[in-house]
Coordinates of C-alpha atoms in Angstrom, one line a residue:
X1 CA -49.1 -5.0 12.0
X2 CA -46.1 -6.7 10.2
X3 CA -46.6 -8.4 6.9
X4 CA -44.4 -11.0 5.3
X5 CA -43.0 -10.5 1.8
X6 CA -45.9 -12.3 -0.1
X7 CA -48.6 -10.5 2.0
X8 CA -46.9 -7.2 1.3
X9 CA -46.8 -7.9 -2.4
X10 CA -50.5 -8.6 -2.5
X11 CA -51.4 -5.6 -0.4
X12 CA -49.4 -3.2 -2.5
X13 CA -50.9 -4.4 -5.8
X14 CA -52.7 -1.5 -7.5
X15 CA -54.1 -2.0 -11.1
X16 CA -55.0 -5.0 -13.2
X17 CA -55.9 -8.6 -12.3
X18 CA -54.2 -10.5 -9.4
X19 CA -54.6 -14.0 -8.2
X20 CA -53.7 -14.5 -4.5
X21 CA -53.3 -18.1 -3.5
X22 CA -54.1 -18.1 0.2
X23 CA -53.5 -21.4 2.1
X24 CA -55.1 -22.1 5.5
X25 CA -54.2 -19.6 8.2
X26 CA -52.2 -17.4 5.8
X27 CA -53.9 -14.1 6.8
X28 CA -56.1 -13.6 3.7
X29 CA -58.7 -11.5 5.5
X30 CA -55.9 -9.1 6.7
X31 CA -54.5 -9.0 3.1
X32 CA -58.0 -8.1 1.7
X33 CA -58.7 -5.4 4.3
X34 CA -55.2 -3.9 4.1
X35 CA -55.2 -3.8 0.3
X36 CA -58.6 -2.0 0.4
X37 CA -57.1 0.5 2.8
X38 CA -54.0 0.8 0.6
X39 CA -56.1 1.6 -2.5
X40 CA -57.7 4.5 -0.6
X41 CA -54.8 5.9 1.5
X42 CA -51.9 5.1 -0.8
X43 CA -53.4 5.4 -4.3
X44 CA -56.2 7.8 -3.8
X45 CA -59.0 5.5 -5.0
X46 CA -62.5 6.8 -4.1
X47 CA -63.9 4.3 -1.5
X48 CA -67.3 4.2 -3.3
X49 CA -65.5 2.7 -6.3
X50 CA -64.4 -0.4 -4.3
X51 CA -66.5 -3.6 -4.1
X52 CA -65.5 -6.4 -1.7
X53 CA -67.4 -9.7 -2.2
X54 CA -67.6 -12.6 0.1
X55 CA -69.7 -15.8 0.1
X56 CA -71.6 -15.5 3.4
X57 CA -73.3 -12.6 5.2
X58 CA -71.2 -13.4 8.3
X59 CA -67.9 -13.1 6.4
X60 CA -69.0 -9.8 4.8
X61 CA -69.9 -8.4 8.2
X62 CA -66.6 -9.6 9.7
X63 CA -64.7 -8.1 6.7
X64 CA -66.4 -4.8 7.0
X65 CA -65.8 -4.6 10.8
X66 CA -62.1 -5.4 10.4
X67 CA -61.8 -2.8 7.6
X68 CA -63.6 -0.1 9.7
X69 CA -61.3 -0.8 12.6
X70 CA -58.3 -0.4 10.3
X71 CA -59.6 3.0 9.1
X72 CA -60.1 4.2 12.7
X73 CA -63.9 3.6 12.6
X74 CA -64.4 6.4 10.2
X75 CA -67.5 5.7 8.1
X76 CA -66.6 4.5 4.6
X77 CA -68.4 4.1 1.3
X78 CA -66.7 0.8 0.4
X79 CA -69.3 -1.8 -0.5
X80 CA -69.0 -5.1 1.4
X81 CA -71.5 -7.9 0.5
X82 CA -72.2 -11.4 -0.7
X83 CA -72.8 -12.1 -4.4
X84 CA -76.5 -12.3 -3.8
X85 CA -76.6 -9.0 -1.9
X86 CA -74.6 -7.2 -4.5
X87 CA -76.7 -8.5 -7.4
X88 CA -79.9 -7.9 -5.6
X89 CA -78.8 -4.2 -5.2
X90 CA -78.4 -4.1 -9.0
X91 CA -81.9 -5.5 -9.5
X92 CA -83.4 -3.1 -7.0
X93 CA -82.2 -0.1 -9.1
X94 CA -83.2 -1.7 -12.4
X95 CA -86.6 -3.2 -11.5
X96 CA -87.5 -1.5 -8.2
X97 CA -87.4 -4.8 -6.4
X98 CA -87.8 -4.8 -2.6
X99 CA -87.1 -7.4 0.0
X100 CA -90.7 -8.5 -0.2
X101 CA -90.0 -9.7 -3.8
X102 CA -87.7 -12.4 -2.5
X103 CA -89.6 -15.7 -2.1
X104 CA -89.5 -17.2 1.5
X105 CA -88.7 -20.8 2.1
X106 CA -92.3 -21.3 3.3
X107 CA -93.7 -19.9 0.1
X108 CA -91.3 -22.0 -2.0
X109 CA -92.2 -25.2 -0.3
X110 CA -95.9 -24.4 -0.5
X111 CA -95.7 -23.8 -4.3
X112 CA -93.7 -27.0 -4.8
X113 CA -96.2 -29.1 -2.7
X114 CA -99.0 -27.8 -4.9
X115 CA -97.0 -28.5 -8.1
X116 CA -95.9 -32.1 -7.3
X117 CA -99.4 -33.0 -6.2
X118 CA -100.5 -32.8 -9.9
X119 CA -97.9 -35.3 -11.1
X120 CA -98.5 -38.4 -9.0
X121 CA -94.9 -38.8 -8.0
X122 CA -94.0 -41.7 -5.7
X123 CA -92.1 -40.7 -2.7
X124 CA -91.9 -41.5 1.1
X125 CA -90.7 -38.2 2.4
X126 CA -92.3 -35.0 0.9
X127 CA -89.7 -32.6 2.4
X128 CA -86.9 -34.8 1.0
X129 CA -88.1 -34.8 -2.6
X130 CA -88.9 -31.1 -2.5
X131 CA -85.5 -30.3 -1.1
X132 CA -83.9 -32.5 -3.9
X133 CA -86.0 -30.8 -6.6
X134 CA -84.9 -27.4 -5.4
X135 CA -81.3 -28.6 -5.4
X136 CA -81.6 -29.6 -9.1
X137 CA -83.4 -26.3 -10.0
X138 CA -80.5 -24.5 -8.4
X139 CA -77.9 -26.6 -10.3
X140 CA -79.6 -25.6 -13.6
X141 CA -79.7 -21.9 -12.8
X142 CA -76.1 -21.6 -11.3
X143 CA -74.5 -23.8 -14.0
X144 CA -76.4 -22.1 -16.9
X145 CA -77.5 -25.5 -18.0
X146 CA -80.1 -25.9 -20.8
X147 CA -83.2 -27.4 -19.2
X148 CA -83.6 -29.7 -22.3
X149 CA -80.3 -31.4 -21.4
X150 CA -80.9 -31.9 -17.7
X151 CA -81.9 -35.3 -16.3
X152 CA -83.5 -35.3 -12.8
X153 CA -82.8 -37.9 -10.2
X154 CA -86.3 -37.5 -8.8
X155 CA -88.6 -38.1 -11.7
X156 CA -88.6 -38.4 -15.5
X157 CA -87.0 -35.6 -17.6
X158 CA -90.4 -34.6 -19.0
X159 CA -92.1 -34.3 -15.6
X160 CA -89.1 -32.4 -14.2
X161 CA -89.3 -29.8 -17.1
X162 CA -92.9 -29.3 -16.3
X163 CA -92.2 -28.9 -12.5
X164 CA -89.4 -26.4 -13.3
X165 CA -91.6 -24.3 -15.6
X166 CA -94.6 -24.5 -13.1
X167 CA -92.3 -23.3 -10.3
X168 CA -91.0 -20.4 -12.4
X169 CA -94.6 -19.5 -13.4
X170 CA -95.6 -19.5 -9.7
X171 CA -92.8 -17.0 -8.9
X172 CA -93.5 -14.9 -11.9
X173 CA -97.3 -14.7 -11.2
X174 CA -96.5 -13.6 -7.6
X175 CA -93.8 -11.1 -8.7
X176 CA -91.2 -13.1 -6.7
X177 CA -87.7 -14.2 -7.3
X178 CA -85.6 -16.8 -5.5
X179 CA -81.9 -16.5 -4.6
X180 CA -80.7 -18.2 -7.8
X181 CA -82.9 -15.8 -9.9
X182 CA -80.9 -12.9 -8.4
X183 CA -77.9 -14.3 -10.5
X184 CA -79.8 -15.2 -13.7
X185 CA -81.7 -11.9 -13.7
X186 CA -78.5 -9.8 -13.2
X187 CA -76.7 -11.8 -15.9
X188 CA -79.6 -11.3 -18.4
X189 CA -79.9 -7.6 -17.5
X190 CA -76.1 -7.0 -18.1
X191 CA -76.3 -8.9 -21.5
X192 CA -79.4 -7.0 -22.7
X193 CA -78.7 -3.6 -21.3
X194 CA -75.0 -2.5 -21.9
X195 CA -76.0 1.0 -20.7
X196 CA -76.9 -0.3 -17.2
X197 CA -73.8 -2.5 -17.2
X198 CA -71.7 0.5 -18.0
X199 CA -73.2 2.4 -15.0
X200 CA -72.1 -0.3 -12.6
X201 CA -68.7 -0.7 -14.3
X202 CA -68.1 3.0 -13.6
X203 CA -69.3 2.6 -10.1
X204 CA -67.1 -0.4 -9.2
X205 CA -63.7 0.1 -10.6
X206 CA -61.9 -2.2 -8.1
X207 CA -63.3 -5.6 -7.2
X208 CA -61.9 -7.9 -4.5
X209 CA -63.3 -11.4 -4.1
X210 CA -62.7 -13.6 -1.1
X211 CA -63.0 -17.5 -1.2
X212 CA -62.8 -17.3 -5.0
X213 CA -62.4 -21.1 -5.2
X214 CA -66.1 -21.4 -4.4
X215 CA -67.4 -19.3 -7.3
X216 CA -69.9 -20.8 -9.8
X217 CA -70.2 -20.3 -13.5
X218 CA -72.9 -17.6 -13.6
X219 CA -71.3 -15.6 -10.7
X220 CA -68.0 -15.6 -12.7
X221 CA -69.6 -14.5 -16.0
X222 CA -71.3 -11.6 -14.2
X223 CA -68.1 -10.5 -12.4
X224 CA -66.1 -10.7 -15.7
X225 CA -68.6 -8.3 -17.3
X226 CA -68.6 -6.0 -14.3
X227 CA -64.7 -5.8 -14.1
X228 CA -64.4 -4.6 -17.7
X229 CA -62.6 -2.7 -19.2
X230 CA -59.8 -2.2 -16.6
X231 CA -60.1 -5.7 -15.1
X232 CA -59.1 -4.5 -11.7
X233 CA -60.0 -7.9 -10.3
X234 CA -58.2 -9.0 -7.1
X235 CA -59.2 -12.6 -6.3
X236 CA -58.2 -14.5 -3.2
X237 CA -58.7 -18.2 -2.5
X238 CA -57.3 -21.6 -2.1
X239 CA -58.0 -24.2 -4.8
X240 CA -57.1 -26.9 -2.2
X241 CA -60.2 -25.8 -0.1
X242 CA -62.7 -26.0 -2.9
X243 CA -65.4 -28.2 -1.4
X244 CA -68.7 -27.1 -2.8
X245 CA -68.9 -28.7 -6.3
X246 CA -72.2 -30.3 -5.2
X247 CA -73.6 -26.7 -5.0
X248 CA -72.3 -25.7 -8.4
X249 CA -68.9 -24.3 -7.5
X250 CA -66.3 -24.8 -10.2
X251 CA -62.7 -25.0 -8.9
X252 CA -61.5 -25.1 -12.5
X253 CA -62.5 -21.4 -12.8
X254 CA -59.7 -20.5 -10.4
X255 CA -57.3 -23.0 -11.9
X256 CA -57.9 -21.4 -15.4
X257 CA -57.9 -17.8 -14.2
X258 CA -54.6 -17.0 -15.9
X259 CA -56.1 -18.1 -19.3
X260 CA -58.9 -15.6 -18.9
X261 CA -56.5 -12.9 -17.7
X262 CA -53.0 -13.6 -19.2
X263 CA -51.6 -10.4 -17.7
X264 CA -52.8 -11.3 -14.2
X265 CA -50.1 -11.2 -11.5
X266 CA -49.9 -14.1 -9.0
X267 CA -48.8 -14.3 -5.4
X268 CA -48.7 -17.2 -2.9
X269 CA -49.3 -16.5 0.7
X270 CA -47.0 -19.3 1.8
X271 CA -46.9 -19.1 5.6
X272 CA -49.5 -20.9 7.8
X273 CA -49.8 -18.9 11.0
X274 CA -52.6 -21.2 12.4
X275 CA -51.5 -24.8 12.5
X276 CA -48.6 -26.5 14.2
X277 CA -45.7 -27.8 12.2
X278 CA -46.8 -31.4 12.1
X279 CA -50.3 -30.5 11.1
X280 CA -49.0 -28.4 8.2
X281 CA -46.7 -31.2 7.0
X282 CA -49.3 -34.0 7.2
X283 CA -52.0 -31.9 5.5
X284 CA -49.5 -31.0 2.7
X285 CA -48.7 -34.7 2.3
X286 CA -52.4 -35.5 1.9
X287 CA -53.2 -32.8 -0.7
X288 CA -50.1 -33.7 -2.8
X289 CA -52.1 -36.7 -4.0
X290 CA -54.4 -34.3 -5.9
X291 CA -53.4 -33.6 -9.5
X292 CA -55.7 -30.7 -10.5
X293 CA -54.2 -28.0 -8.3
X294 CA -51.6 -25.2 -8.1
X295 CA -48.2 -26.2 -6.8
X296 CA -47.6 -24.6 -3.4
X297 CA -44.9 -24.8 -0.8
X298 CA -46.5 -23.8 2.5
X299 CA -44.5 -23.6 5.7
X300 CA -45.6 -23.3 9.3
X301 CA -44.8 -20.2 11.4
X302 CA -45.2 -22.3 14.6
X303 CA -42.5 -24.6 15.7
X304 CA -44.3 -26.6 18.3
X305 CA -43.6 -30.3 18.4
X306 CA -47.1 -31.8 18.9
X307 CA -47.4 -34.8 16.5
X308 CA -50.7 -35.7 14.7
X309 CA -52.4 -38.6 16.7
X310 CA -53.7 -41.6 14.8
X311 CA -55.8 -44.3 16.6
X312 CA -58.0 -47.2 15.3
X313 CA -60.8 -48.5 17.6
X314 CA -62.8 -51.7 17.5
X315 CA -66.1 -49.8 17.3
X316 CA -67.7 -46.4 17.3
X317 CA -68.7 -46.9 21.0
X318 CA -65.0 -47.4 21.9
X319 CA -64.1 -44.4 19.8
X320 CA -66.6 -42.2 21.5
X321 CA -65.7 -43.3 25.0
X322 CA -62.0 -42.7 24.3
X323 CA -62.8 -39.3 22.9
X324 CA -64.9 -38.4 26.0
X325 CA -62.0 -39.4 28.3
X326 CA -59.6 -37.2 26.2
X327 CA -62.0 -34.3 26.4
X328 CA -62.2 -34.8 30.2
X329 CA -58.3 -34.7 30.4
X330 CA -58.2 -31.5 28.3
X331 CA -60.8 -29.8 30.5
X332 CA -58.9 -30.8 33.7
X333 CA -55.7 -29.3 32.2
X334 CA -57.4 -25.9 31.8
X335 CA -58.8 -26.2 28.2
X336 CA -62.2 -24.6 27.5
X337 CA -64.9 -26.7 25.9
X338 CA -65.1 -24.1 23.1
X339 CA -61.5 -24.9 22.2
X340 CA -62.6 -28.4 21.1
X341 CA -64.1 -29.5 17.8
X342 CA -65.3 -32.9 16.7
X343 CA -65.6 -33.2 12.9
X344 CA -67.3 -35.9 10.8
X345 CA -68.1 -36.4 7.2
X346 CA -72.0 -36.5 7.4
X347 CA -74.7 -35.0 9.6
X348 CA -76.1 -38.4 10.6
X349 CA -72.9 -39.7 12.0
X350 CA -73.0 -37.8 15.3
X351 CA -76.1 -39.7 16.7
X352 CA -74.1 -42.1 18.9
X353 CA -71.7 -39.4 20.1
X354 CA -74.5 -37.1 21.0
X355 CA -76.2 -39.8 23.0
X356 CA -72.9 -40.5 24.9
X357 CA -72.2 -36.8 25.5
X358 CA -75.7 -36.5 26.9
X359 CA -75.0 -39.5 29.2
X360 CA -71.8 -37.8 30.5
X361 CA -73.5 -34.4 30.7
X362 CA -70.9 -32.6 28.6
X363 CA -72.0 -29.3 26.9
X364 CA -72.0 -29.4 23.1
X365 CA -73.4 -27.5 20.1
X366 CA -73.8 -28.5 16.5
X367 CA -72.8 -26.5 13.4
X368 CA -75.3 -28.4 11.3
X369 CA -78.9 -29.4 11.6
X370 CA -78.7 -33.0 12.8
X371 CA -81.6 -34.8 11.2
X372 CA -83.5 -37.0 13.7
X373 CA -82.8 -40.5 12.5
X374 CA -86.1 -41.6 14.1
X375 CA -88.1 -39.2 11.9
X376 CA -86.9 -41.0 8.7
X377 CA -89.6 -42.8 6.8
X378 CA -87.6 -46.1 7.2
X379 CA -87.8 -45.6 11.0
X380 CA -91.5 -44.9 10.7
X381 CA -91.9 -48.3 8.9
X382 CA -89.9 -50.1 11.6
X383 CA -91.9 -48.4 14.4
X384 CA -95.2 -49.4 12.7
X385 CA -94.2 -53.0 12.6
X386 CA -93.3 -52.9 16.3
X387 CA -96.6 -51.1 17.2
X388 CA -98.5 -53.8 15.4
X389 CA -96.4 -56.5 17.1
X390 CA -97.4 -54.9 20.4
X391 CA -101.1 -55.3 19.6
X392 CA -101.9 -52.2 17.6
X393 CA -104.5 -52.8 15.0
X394 CA -105.3 -49.4 13.4
X395 CA -106.0 -49.4 9.6
X396 CA -103.5 -46.5 9.0
X397 CA -100.7 -48.7 10.5
X398 CA -101.5 -51.6 8.2
X399 CA -101.6 -49.2 5.2
X400 CA -98.1 -48.1 6.1
X401 CA -96.4 -51.5 5.9
X402 CA -98.9 -53.9 4.2
X403 CA -96.8 -53.8 1.0
X404 CA -93.4 -53.3 2.5
X405 CA -92.3 -55.8 1.2
X406 CA -94.7 -56.4 -1.6
X407 CA -97.6 -58.6 -0.5
X408 CA -100.0 -57.4 -3.3
X409 CA -102.6 -56.5 -0.7
X410 CA -105.3 -54.0 -1.7
X411 CA -105.9 -51.0 0.5
X412 CA -109.6 -51.5 -0.3
X413 CA -109.5 -54.8 1.5
X414 CA -109.4 -52.9 4.9
X415 CA -112.9 -51.3 5.3
X416 CA -112.9 -50.9 9.1
X417 CA -110.8 -48.5 11.2
X418 CA -109.7 -51.4 13.4
X419 CA -108.3 -54.4 11.5
X420 CA -109.3 -58.0 12.5
X421 CA -107.0 -60.7 11.0
X422 CA -109.7 -63.4 10.8
X423 CA -112.1 -61.0 8.9
X424 CA -109.3 -59.9 6.6
X425 CA -108.2 -63.5 5.7
X426 CA -111.9 -64.4 5.1
X427 CA -112.1 -61.8 2.3
X428 CA -109.6 -63.8 0.3
X429 CA -111.3 -67.3 0.6
X430 CA -111.2 -67.5 -3.2
X431 CA -107.6 -66.3 -3.4
X432 CA -105.8 -68.6 -0.9
X433 CA -102.3 -67.5 -2.0
X434 CA -103.1 -63.9 -0.8
X435 CA -104.8 -65.2 2.4
X436 CA -101.5 -67.0 3.0
X437 CA -99.6 -63.8 2.9
X438 CA -101.9 -62.2 5.5
X439 CA -101.5 -65.3 7.7
X440 CA -97.7 -65.0 7.3
X441 CA -97.9 -61.3 8.3
X442 CA -99.9 -62.3 11.4
X443 CA -97.3 -65.0 12.3
X444 CA -94.5 -62.4 11.8
X445 CA -96.1 -60.0 14.2
X446 CA -96.5 -62.7 16.8
X447 CA -92.8 -63.6 16.4
X448 CA -91.8 -59.9 16.7
X449 CA -93.8 -59.5 20.0
X450 CA -91.4 -61.9 21.7
X451 CA -88.2 -60.2 20.7
X452 CA -86.0 -57.4 21.9
X453 CA -86.0 -54.3 19.7
X454 CA -82.6 -55.2 18.1
X455 CA -83.6 -58.8 17.3
X456 CA -87.0 -57.6 16.1
X457 CA -85.4 -55.2 13.5
X458 CA -83.2 -58.1 12.4
X459 CA -86.2 -60.2 11.9
X460 CA -88.1 -57.5 10.0
X461 CA -85.1 -57.1 7.7
X462 CA -84.4 -60.8 7.0
X463 CA -87.4 -62.8 8.1
X464 CA -90.1 -60.4 6.8
X465 CA -88.0 -59.3 3.8
X466 CA -87.7 -55.5 4.4
X467 CA -84.2 -55.4 3.1
X468 CA -85.5 -56.8 -0.3
X469 CA -88.1 -54.1 -0.3
X470 CA -85.4 -51.4 0.1
X471 CA -83.4 -52.9 -2.8
X472 CA -86.5 -52.8 -5.1
X473 CA -87.4 -49.3 -3.9
X474 CA -83.9 -48.0 -4.6
X475 CA -83.9 -49.5 -8.1
X476 CA -87.3 -48.0 -8.9
X477 CA -86.3 -44.5 -7.6
X478 CA -82.7 -44.8 -9.2
X479 CA -81.1 -44.0 -5.9
X480 CA -78.2 -45.7 -4.1
X481 CA -79.5 -48.6 -2.0
X482 CA -76.4 -48.2 0.3
X483 CA -77.7 -44.9 1.6
X484 CA -81.0 -46.5 2.6
X485 CA -79.2 -49.4 4.3
X486 CA -77.0 -46.9 6.2
X487 CA -80.1 -45.4 7.7
X488 CA -81.5 -48.9 8.6
X489 CA -78.2 -50.0 10.0
X490 CA -78.0 -46.9 12.2
X491 CA -81.6 -47.5 13.5
X492 CA -80.8 -51.1 14.3
X493 CA -77.5 -50.1 16.0
X494 CA -79.5 -47.5 18.1
X495 CA -81.8 -50.3 19.4
X496 CA -78.9 -52.3 20.8
X497 CA -78.9 -52.8 24.5
X498 CA -82.6 -52.1 25.0
X499 CA -84.6 -55.1 26.3
X500 CA -88.1 -53.8 25.7
X501 CA -89.8 -51.4 23.2
X502 CA -90.8 -49.2 26.2
X503 CA -87.2 -48.7 27.2
X504 CA -86.1 -47.9 23.7
X505 CA -89.1 -45.5 23.2
X506 CA -88.2 -43.6 26.3
X507 CA -84.6 -43.2 25.0
X508 CA -85.9 -42.0 21.6
X509 CA -88.1 -39.4 23.3
X510 CA -85.2 -38.1 25.3
X511 CA -82.9 -38.0 22.2
X512 CA -85.6 -36.2 20.2
X513 CA -86.1 -33.6 22.9
X514 CA -82.3 -33.0 23.0
X515 CA -82.2 -32.4 19.2
X516 CA -85.1 -29.9 19.5
X517 CA -83.2 -28.1 22.3
X518 CA -80.0 -28.1 20.1
X519 CA -82.0 -26.6 17.2
X520 CA -83.5 -23.9 19.4
X521 CA -80.2 -23.0 21.2
X522 CA -78.0 -23.4 18.1
X523 CA -74.8 -21.6 19.0
X524 CA -76.1 -19.8 22.1
X525 CA -73.7 -21.6 24.5
X526 CA -70.3 -20.0 23.9
X527 CA -68.4 -22.6 26.0
X528 CA -69.4 -25.9 24.4
X529 CA -67.7 -28.6 22.3
X530 CA -68.5 -28.0 18.6
X531 CA -69.7 -31.0 16.6
X532 CA -69.6 -30.3 12.9
X533 CA -69.5 -31.8 9.5
X534 CA -66.3 -31.2 7.6
X535 CA -68.2 -28.9 5.2
X536 CA -69.5 -26.7 8.0
X537 CA -66.1 -26.4 9.7
X538 CA -64.6 -24.4 6.8
X539 CA -63.3 -21.0 7.8
X540 CA -63.2 -21.9 11.5
X541 CA -60.3 -22.8 13.8
X542 CA -59.9 -24.6 17.1
X543 CA -57.0 -25.5 19.4
X544 CA -58.0 -29.2 19.5
X545 CA -59.6 -31.0 16.5
X546 CA -60.8 -34.7 16.5
X547 CA -61.8 -36.1 13.2
X548 CA -63.9 -39.3 13.7
X549 CA -64.7 -42.3 11.5
X550 CA -61.9 -41.8 9.0
X551 CA -62.8 -44.9 7.1
X552 CA -63.4 -45.9 3.5
X553 CA -67.0 -45.2 2.5
X554 CA -67.1 -42.1 4.7
X555 CA -63.8 -40.5 3.9
X556 CA -63.8 -40.6 0.9
X557 CA -67.6 -40.9 0.9
X558 CA -69.0 -43.9 -0.9
X559 CA -70.7 -41.7 -3.6
X560 CA -67.2 -40.5 -4.7
X561 CA -66.3 -42.7 -7.7
X562 CA -64.7 -40.5 -10.3
X563 CA -61.2 -39.1 -9.9
X564 CA -62.6 -35.5 -9.6
X565 CA -65.0 -36.7 -6.8
X566 CA -62.1 -38.3 -4.9
X567 CA -60.1 -35.1 -5.2
X568 CA -63.0 -33.1 -3.8
X569 CA -63.2 -35.6 -0.8
X570 CA -59.4 -35.2 -0.3
X571 CA -59.8 -31.4 -0.3
X572 CA -62.6 -31.8 2.3
X573 CA -60.4 -33.9 4.6
X574 CA -57.6 -31.3 4.1
X575 CA -60.0 -28.5 5.2
X576 CA -60.9 -30.6 8.4
X577 CA -57.2 -31.2 9.2
X578 CA -56.3 -27.5 8.8
X579 CA -58.9 -26.4 11.3
X580 CA -56.6 -27.6 14.1
X581 CA -54.2 -25.1 15.7
X582 CA -52.3 -27.3 18.2
X583 CA -53.7 -30.8 18.5
X584 CA -55.1 -32.9 15.6
X585 CA -56.4 -36.4 16.3
X586 CA -57.5 -38.7 13.5
X587 CA -59.7 -41.7 14.6
X588 CA -60.7 -44.7 12.5
X589 CA -62.8 -47.8 13.5
X590 CA -62.7 -51.4 12.6
X591 CA -66.5 -51.8 12.4
X592 CA -69.5 -49.5 11.7
X593 CA -73.0 -50.8 12.7
X594 CA -71.6 -54.3 13.0
X595 CA -70.1 -54.3 9.6
X596 CA -66.3 -54.4 8.9
X597 CA -64.8 -51.1 8.0
X598 CA -61.4 -50.4 6.5
X599 CA -59.2 -47.4 7.4
X600 CA -59.4 -44.6 4.9
X601 CA -56.7 -44.3 2.2
X602 CA -56.3 -40.7 3.3
X603 CA -54.7 -41.8 6.6
X604 CA -51.7 -43.4 4.7
X605 CA -51.6 -40.4 2.4
X606 CA -51.1 -38.0 5.3
X607 CA -48.0 -39.9 6.3
X608 CA -46.2 -39.8 2.9
X609 CA -46.0 -37.1 0.2
X610 CA -46.7 -38.0 -3.4
X611 CA -44.1 -36.7 -5.8
X612 CA -44.8 -35.2 -9.2
X613 CA -48.5 -35.3 -8.9
X614 CA -49.2 -31.7 -10.0
X615 CA -50.3 -30.3 -13.3
X616 CA -50.7 -26.6 -12.4
X617 CA -47.8 -24.3 -11.9
X618 CA -48.1 -21.0 -10.0

């Protein structure tokens, strides 16, 4: 295999620290495996002294397989693994941990359910709050944050501290650790036991790390200790593809690597062998608007003349129908379904597209778990209103919506399993203002019974006051009301075109079944269109990439307010663009869920480079 000058320079590096800046499609996996081979065959390093770390199990397996092939499939003692796998190995030797000491998701959720039941937290979706609490616990452990200085978005600081300590107590009592504990335990072990640290330093004299831009604080602190005293640390990554800040990754660690290792050599893998020339140029234009990055001049190895396609549509429906026609043309010209990827910013965006792909019987698979919009607690509220409008009178249904919006109705006022409005109103003879609210609810349900699903949802929102309830709920929970309205808008949009509740229900059932099948099959169909979020597309490549809904509020996402957040969103879009080998299509829409939408600033940025934006020099 032939290597260019910068690749050869990285491969031949022997001792000391080296930072390899590896842009998209620049052959970084080949560089890591070849350099590992070079250490053994050229410099006589014992394979058992080499550690290669990746961020996912799949990447570690692929790296190991490629290395074995290079070595003629002769067994080797080089260690390939993820941070967690490597650190768990350390803990196994120190504490005799076994796989059975790692807490399962089922156990974690069971513990947390028991814990939060003691604190009377208000929430609508138990799985959602538990998932968010675990995310915050993970942030504390990975960021080495003092619990006293952390403020939860799920509950008060005091309650959160109790929940955190209760959870750790549950793990400790059961002699279990979670994935984040693998890091914290290893860090504490190395700090407290220099003798054990020394054993591992002698074991791993050469450390190579892939995707270094995704490293978090505690991983880096452990690696710095492990690499001493020789600091034979070979790190490979691309600061422009750092997209996991929300998981605790710190792109500034890579940006400041030269400060920690002043003698470190640096090389830029400056040729993109994956993307067409126009894709390389437009993606470079985009990323030039970021300031906190290394300056890089990347060039394309390919010389094909396929321009990047930009189209703006009136609506998502138009966008999806055009996309389906384009896919049909590609297939008729000999393209495989597996050569096509459709990328979006969030995992709730694909709903309409999935419905239309089902309609046209096109095979597709998803890289992400697509949450069923109709399982959301807001959807449950809407369905309950519609059930009651259709004549349902079960007490549990009234419990669900009687104070959404606030009507100040007591649950104790419903004593029978089946609710009769006249009996209910009679209870409040001496409080006529409350009786009036029940009468208004009865009137609203009668009005809803005469409407199509779309009109009924509109009435629930404005006539009944459900939108006002969501605003109050968001304020009380300190969450962004726009996210709740996005869900509600999407539900309402899904009801469009259905004349009766029965028709809509049949559609929802079919859609739910399709999502179940998708979850079961996952990636089992090798020849299918890939639907993925930008985050999940990282590391992959396709001949044809379509990026949908490139609009303000989605790209960049509405939560991104600070400059560093916008820069992360730009990096995320850059990752999506550079998945494309031949064709890149960027689609925007003029309206989303019947609301005006403006084209993303990123579209304009791809067309024109920003000069003098950079602070970091290679």
